[in-house]
């Protein structure tokens, strides 16, 4: 950060709020691992931690791993919090706990940037990205850490160029307890899907780091002990195709240097299937998964939501093309669209069977602030502000019918034999298209072998012996063992087990039908 205006060094407690159980929190998978307890280290808070002036002390706590203690709050002079809309109640809860120690609390990140009014109790609101508001916040706190009499709202007007971003402070996080690690090369997306808040929050012209920054981040992750899978959290990896092509040769070099021990994943639009020059390089760089917002197989619905980029290539053809470069597709799906008809769920289930995509995040439509959908539904009087519902949208079909169709979809899509047969296809077809690399000494290390053995023991015992879908599991597992595909066995069952268990909870009404809904999200925050 800029050094001007810094008067005193501070002790900053950065707290990332806990998630309550959701489709993407993977808590059913963790007991099968060797000690993983959370999904990804939070990039935003770790970047802020790294941006603080030299000499400031930072303690980072992810409450998905452990709760902040009395000793943490007593140590701190100020508390920073960041998170997404679904963590709103937990963020307000952290604020309440910090105020019990009379600490000033600042909140930044995507949720407060879109909805500052969700956070009336915080002392400082940091709205927008890293920039002049961050410098102002640091400078104020260096002068005075008493709680301001009124809430102070600081809004970034002048953003720090991503090429000037520091390396996130991975060294503060317990990196070995995360399922994946994350890295961000670009921010923003050129498209304007009606439901999406990315263009409104981060712009349509993607901002970029340099390839050298990404390599330095990957090196730092290795130093901190992260080696397994690194997820590019860019809103759209091919939002700037030239930039993606610039980065890929550096990733390939890095992978060669380190013996391909790290697998890569990203999010991208389906039209990546029309870019063989990018896909080929991704294959060489060992990208193994792409999250694609397919949303719906219905072309009328895609048109209505302004997702024309998904129609540049046939959807099934696009998925097959990506698979042919060795990458599994993970798909976002939305139910509750205005274009949905009584036959929509059957069409979706057919699509799942045909595409053989194992993992689909099937969500009910939710209108997010700062989106064209929010504006349209406001005009039409179809926004419902009731945290007891699974969605804030007044659907055109009856609400119960839409929620029940979601439950039915979850139940059928994640029925064990169906899901494991889709994983079988990935193991037998997609994985075979991956780049073949010699097994490096790091891959053959005792640490790796031990991890694999622990996971196999847990899987065989907890799913194969104690589990509730033993027959389907053993059919799949014995096939993988016969083909000596231990990696396919562990990877598929870890994630598949979560999907099966989550879907059972969902279809019986014990989970929300939207990742954004606050229904069933427990932290109740007393008024101050
Ligand atoms: S392509 Fe993805 S990131 Fe871009 S606007 Fe659409 S949903 Fe958002």
PDB file of N, CA and C in Angstrom, residues 283-329:
ATOM      1  N   UNK A 283      -4.852 -28.430 -21.986  1.00  0.00           N
ATOM      2  CA  UNK A 283      -4.547 -29.854 -21.787  1.00  0.00           C
ATOM      3  C   UNK A 283      -3.075 -30.022 -21.409  1.00  0.00           C
ATOM      4  N   UNK A 284      -2.224 -29.310 -22.148  1.00  0.00           N
ATOM      5  CA  UNK A 284      -0.774 -29.403 -21.865  1.00  0.00           C
ATOM      6  C   UNK A 284      -0.427 -28.867 -20.485  1.00  0.00           C
ATOM      7  N   UNK A 285      -1.237 -27.905 -19.996  1.00  0.00           N
ATOM      8  CA  UNK A 285      -0.955 -27.324 -18.673  1.00  0.00           C
ATOM      9  C   UNK A 285      -1.626 -28.127 -17.558  1.00  0.00           C
ATOM     10  N   UNK A 286      -2.273 -29.242 -17.915  1.00  0.00           N
ATOM     11  CA  UNK A 286      -2.943 -30.126 -16.938  1.00  0.00           C
ATOM     12  C   UNK A 286      -4.155 -29.476 -16.279  1.00  0.00           C
ATOM     13  N   UNK A 287      -4.955 -28.749 -17.073  1.00  0.00           N
ATOM     14  CA  UNK A 287      -6.286 -28.375 -16.588  1.00  0.00           C
ATOM     15  C   UNK A 287      -7.140 -29.632 -16.638  1.00  0.00           C
ATOM     16  N   UNK A 288      -7.823 -29.932 -15.548  1.00  0.00           N
ATOM     17  CA  UNK A 288      -8.611 -31.172 -15.512  1.00  0.00           C
ATOM     18  C   UNK A 288     -10.110 -30.912 -15.370  1.00  0.00           C
ATOM     19  N   UNK A 289     -10.495 -29.689 -15.000  1.00  0.00           N
ATOM     20  CA  UNK A 289     -11.924 -29.395 -14.804  1.00  0.00           C
ATOM     21  C   UNK A 289     -12.223 -27.966 -15.242  1.00  0.00           C
ATOM     22  N   UNK A 290     -13.375 -27.801 -15.917  1.00  0.00           N
ATOM     23  CA  UNK A 290     -13.848 -26.445 -16.216  1.00  0.00           C
ATOM     24  C   UNK A 290     -15.280 -26.329 -15.701  1.00  0.00           C
ATOM     25  N   UNK A 291     -15.530 -25.317 -14.892  1.00  0.00           N
ATOM     26  CA  UNK A 291     -16.908 -25.009 -14.507  1.00  0.00           C
ATOM     27  C   UNK A 291     -17.495 -24.149 -15.623  1.00  0.00           C
ATOM     28  N   UNK A 292     -18.612 -24.626 -16.187  1.00  0.00           N
ATOM     29  CA  UNK A 292     -19.264 -23.892 -17.270  1.00  0.00           C
ATOM     30  C   UNK A 292     -20.700 -23.566 -16.842  1.00  0.00           C
ATOM     31  N   UNK A 293     -21.064 -22.324 -16.941  1.00  0.00           N
ATOM     32  CA  UNK A 293     -22.440 -21.943 -16.617  1.00  0.00           C
ATOM     33  C   UNK A 293     -23.363 -22.302 -17.765  1.00  0.00           C
ATOM     34  N   UNK A 294     -23.715 -23.572 -17.857  1.00  0.00           N
ATOM     35  CA  UNK A 294     -24.617 -23.981 -18.947  1.00  0.00           C
ATOM     36  C   UNK A 294     -26.019 -23.430 -18.676  1.00  0.00           C
ATOM     37  N   UNK A 295     -26.422 -23.408 -17.444  1.00  0.00           N
ATOM     38  CA  UNK A 295     -27.685 -22.847 -16.930  1.00  0.00           C
ATOM     39  C   UNK A 295     -28.926 -23.622 -17.334  1.00  0.00           C
ATOM     40  N   UNK A 296     -29.069 -23.930 -18.623  1.00  0.00           N
ATOM     41  CA  UNK A 296     -30.254 -24.641 -19.101  1.00  0.00           C
ATOM     42  C   UNK A 296     -29.973 -25.173 -20.500  1.00  0.00           C
ATOM     43  N   UNK A 297     -30.527 -26.332 -20.832  1.00  0.00           N
ATOM     44  CA  UNK A 297     -30.350 -26.795 -22.204  1.00  0.00           C
ATOM     45  C   UNK A 297     -31.376 -26.179 -23.167  1.00  0.00           C
ATOM     46  N   UNK A 298     -32.277 -25.323 -22.674  1.00  0.00           N
ATOM     47  CA  UNK A 298     -33.381 -24.781 -23.487  1.00  0.00           C
ATOM     48  C   UNK A 298     -32.928 -23.507 -24.214  1.00  0.00           C
ATOM     49  N   UNK A 299     -32.845 -23.523 -25.551  1.00  0.00           N
ATOM     50  CA  UNK A 299     -32.344 -22.344 -26.285  1.00  0.00           C
ATOM     51  C   UNK A 299     -33.207 -21.093 -26.051  1.00  0.00           C
ATOM     52  N   UNK A 300     -34.526 -21.269 -25.879  1.00  0.00           N
ATOM     53  CA  UNK A 300     -35.373 -20.087 -25.633  1.00  0.00           C
ATOM     54  C   UNK A 300     -34.997 -19.431 -24.311  1.00  0.00           C
ATOM     55  N   UNK A 301     -34.692 -20.272 -23.323  1.00  0.00           N
ATOM     56  CA  UNK A 301     -34.320 -19.734 -22.014  1.00  0.00           C
ATOM     57  C   UNK A 301     -32.972 -19.016 -22.093  1.00  0.00           C
ATOM     58  N   UNK A 302     -32.036 -19.603 -22.853  1.00  0.00           N
ATOM     59  CA  UNK A 302     -30.720 -18.956 -22.991  1.00  0.00           C
ATOM     60  C   UNK A 302     -30.855 -17.589 -23.641  1.00  0.00           C
ATOM     61  N   UNK A 303     -31.731 -17.544 -24.647  1.00  0.00           N
ATOM     62  CA  UNK A 303     -31.961 -16.261 -25.333  1.00  0.00           C
ATOM     63  C   UNK A 303     -32.551 -15.244 -24.362  1.00  0.00           C
ATOM     64  N   UNK A 304     -33.538 -15.688 -23.587  1.00  0.00           N
ATOM     65  CA  UNK A 304     -34.221 -14.768 -22.675  1.00  0.00           C
ATOM     66  C   UNK A 304     -33.266 -14.230 -21.603  1.00  0.00           C
ATOM     67  N   UNK A 305     -32.290 -15.046 -21.175  1.00  0.00           N
ATOM     68  CA  UNK A 305     -31.376 -14.564 -20.127  1.00  0.00           C
ATOM     69  C   UNK A 305     -30.137 -13.885 -20.721  1.00  0.00           C
ATOM     70  N   UNK A 306     -30.145 -13.706 -22.053  1.00  0.00           N
ATOM     71  CA  UNK A 306     -29.029 -13.046 -22.756  1.00  0.00           C
ATOM     72  C   UNK A 306     -27.734 -13.839 -22.626  1.00  0.00           C
ATOM     73  N   UNK A 307     -27.871 -15.152 -22.690  1.00  0.00           N
ATOM     74  CA  UNK A 307     -26.666 -15.985 -22.633  1.00  0.00           C
ATOM     75  C   UNK A 307     -26.415 -16.571 -24.018  1.00  0.00           C
ATOM     76  N   UNK A 308     -26.349 -15.699 -25.014  1.00  0.00           N
ATOM     77  CA  UNK A 308     -26.199 -16.156 -26.393  1.00  0.00           C
ATOM     78  C   UNK A 308     -24.873 -16.882 -26.618  1.00  0.00           C
ATOM     79  N   UNK A 309     -23.881 -16.574 -25.778  1.00  0.00           N
ATOM     80  CA  UNK A 309     -22.572 -17.221 -25.981  1.00  0.00           C
ATOM     81  C   UNK A 309     -22.654 -18.732 -25.814  1.00  0.00           C
ATOM     82  N   UNK A 310     -23.695 -19.223 -25.107  1.00  0.00           N
ATOM     83  CA  UNK A 310     -23.855 -20.674 -24.964  1.00  0.00           C
ATOM     84  C   UNK A 310     -24.449 -21.302 -26.220  1.00  0.00           C
ATOM     85  N   UNK A 311     -24.888 -20.452 -27.164  1.00  0.00           N
ATOM     86  CA  UNK A 311     -25.511 -21.015 -28.370  1.00  0.00           C
ATOM     87  C   UNK A 311     -24.564 -20.962 -29.566  1.00  0.00           C
ATOM     88  N   UNK A 312     -23.321 -20.558 -29.324  1.00  0.00           N
ATOM     89  CA  UNK A 312     -22.363 -20.506 -30.430  1.00  0.00           C
ATOM     90  C   UNK A 312     -21.928 -21.916 -30.823  1.00  0.00           C
ATOM     91  N   UNK A 313     -22.245 -22.873 -29.950  1.00  0.00           N
ATOM     92  CA  UNK A 313     -21.879 -24.258 -30.222  1.00  0.00           C
ATOM     93  C   UNK A 313     -22.996 -25.100 -29.588  1.00  0.00           C
ATOM     94  N   UNK A 314     -23.321 -26.270 -30.188  1.00  0.00           N
ATOM     95  CA  UNK A 314     -24.320 -27.127 -29.562  1.00  0.00           C
ATOM     96  C   UNK A 314     -23.846 -27.484 -28.145  1.00  0.00           C
ATOM     97  N   UNK A 315     -24.760 -27.504 -27.181  1.00  0.00           N
ATOM     98  CA  UNK A 315     -24.294 -27.689 -25.799  1.00  0.00           C
ATOM     99  C   UNK A 315     -23.645 -29.066 -25.610  1.00  0.00           C
ATOM    100  N   UNK A 316     -24.319 -30.113 -26.087  1.00  0.00           N
ATOM    101  CA  UNK A 316     -23.745 -31.455 -25.916  1.00  0.00           C
ATOM    102  C   UNK A 316     -22.412 -31.575 -26.658  1.00  0.00           C
ATOM    103  N   UNK A 317     -22.388 -30.983 -27.851  1.00  0.00           N
ATOM    104  CA  UNK A 317     -21.157 -31.021 -28.647  1.00  0.00           C
ATOM    105  C   UNK A 317     -20.032 -30.275 -27.905  1.00  0.00           C
ATOM    106  N   UNK A 318     -20.387 -29.149 -27.296  1.00  0.00           N
ATOM    107  CA  UNK A 318     -19.402 -28.367 -26.543  1.00  0.00           C
ATOM    108  C   UNK A 318     -18.835 -29.171 -25.382  1.00  0.00           C
ATOM    109  N   UNK A 319     -19.716 -29.858 -24.657  1.00  0.00           N
ATOM    110  CA  UNK A 319     -19.261 -30.662 -23.508  1.00  0.00           C
ATOM    111  C   UNK A 319     -18.326 -31.774 -23.994  1.00  0.00           C
ATOM    112  N   UNK A 320     -18.731 -32.436 -25.084  1.00  0.00           N
ATOM    113  CA  UNK A 320     -17.883 -33.533 -25.606  1.00  0.00           C
ATOM    114  C   UNK A 320     -16.527 -33.015 -26.048  1.00  0.00           C
ATOM    115  N   UNK A 321     -16.528 -31.830 -26.661  1.00  0.00           N
ATOM    116  CA  UNK A 321     -15.246 -31.266 -27.110  1.00  0.00           C
ATOM    117  C   UNK A 321     -14.337 -31.024 -25.916  1.00  0.00           C
ATOM    118  N   UNK A 322     -14.882 -30.420 -24.859  1.00  0.00           N
ATOM    119  CA  UNK A 322     -14.057 -30.147 -23.667  1.00  0.00           C
ATOM    120  C   UNK A 322     -13.544 -31.468 -23.079  1.00  0.00           C
ATOM    121  N   UNK A 323     -14.430 -32.477 -23.002  1.00  0.00           N
ATOM    122  CA  UNK A 323     -14.017 -33.800 -22.499  1.00  0.00           C
ATOM    123  C   UNK A 323     -12.890 -34.396 -23.364  1.00  0.00           C
ATOM    124  N   UNK A 324     -12.948 -34.099 -24.671  1.00  0.00           N
ATOM    125  CA  UNK A 324     -11.948 -34.710 -25.558  1.00  0.00           C
ATOM    126  C   UNK A 324     -10.550 -34.126 -25.308  1.00  0.00           C
ATOM    127  N   UNK A 325     -10.469 -33.021 -24.577  1.00  0.00           N
ATOM    128  CA  UNK A 325      -9.161 -32.473 -24.176  1.00  0.00           C
ATOM    129  C   UNK A 325      -8.822 -32.868 -22.737  1.00  0.00           C
ATOM    130  N   UNK A 326      -9.538 -33.845 -22.215  1.00  0.00           N
ATOM    131  CA  UNK A 326      -9.202 -34.381 -20.899  1.00  0.00           C
ATOM    132  C   UNK A 326      -9.804 -33.624 -19.739  1.00  0.00           C
ATOM    133  N   UNK A 327     -10.724 -32.692 -20.018  1.00  0.00           N
ATOM    134  CA  UNK A 327     -11.274 -31.893 -18.921  1.00  0.00           C
ATOM    135  C   UNK A 327     -12.720 -32.280 -18.642  1.00  0.00           C
ATOM    136  N   UNK A 328     -13.006 -32.525 -17.369  1.00  0.00           N
ATOM    137  CA  UNK A 328     -14.396 -32.736 -16.959  1.00  0.00           C
ATOM    138  C   UNK A 328     -15.109 -31.394 -16.936  1.00  0.00           C
ATOM    139  N   UNK A 329     -16.398 -31.430 -17.283  1.00  0.00           N
ATOM    140  CA  UNK A 329     -17.210 -30.217 -17.181  1.00  0.00           C
ATOM    141  C   UNK A 329     -18.009 -30.288 -15.886  1.00  0.00           C
TER     142      UNK A 329
END
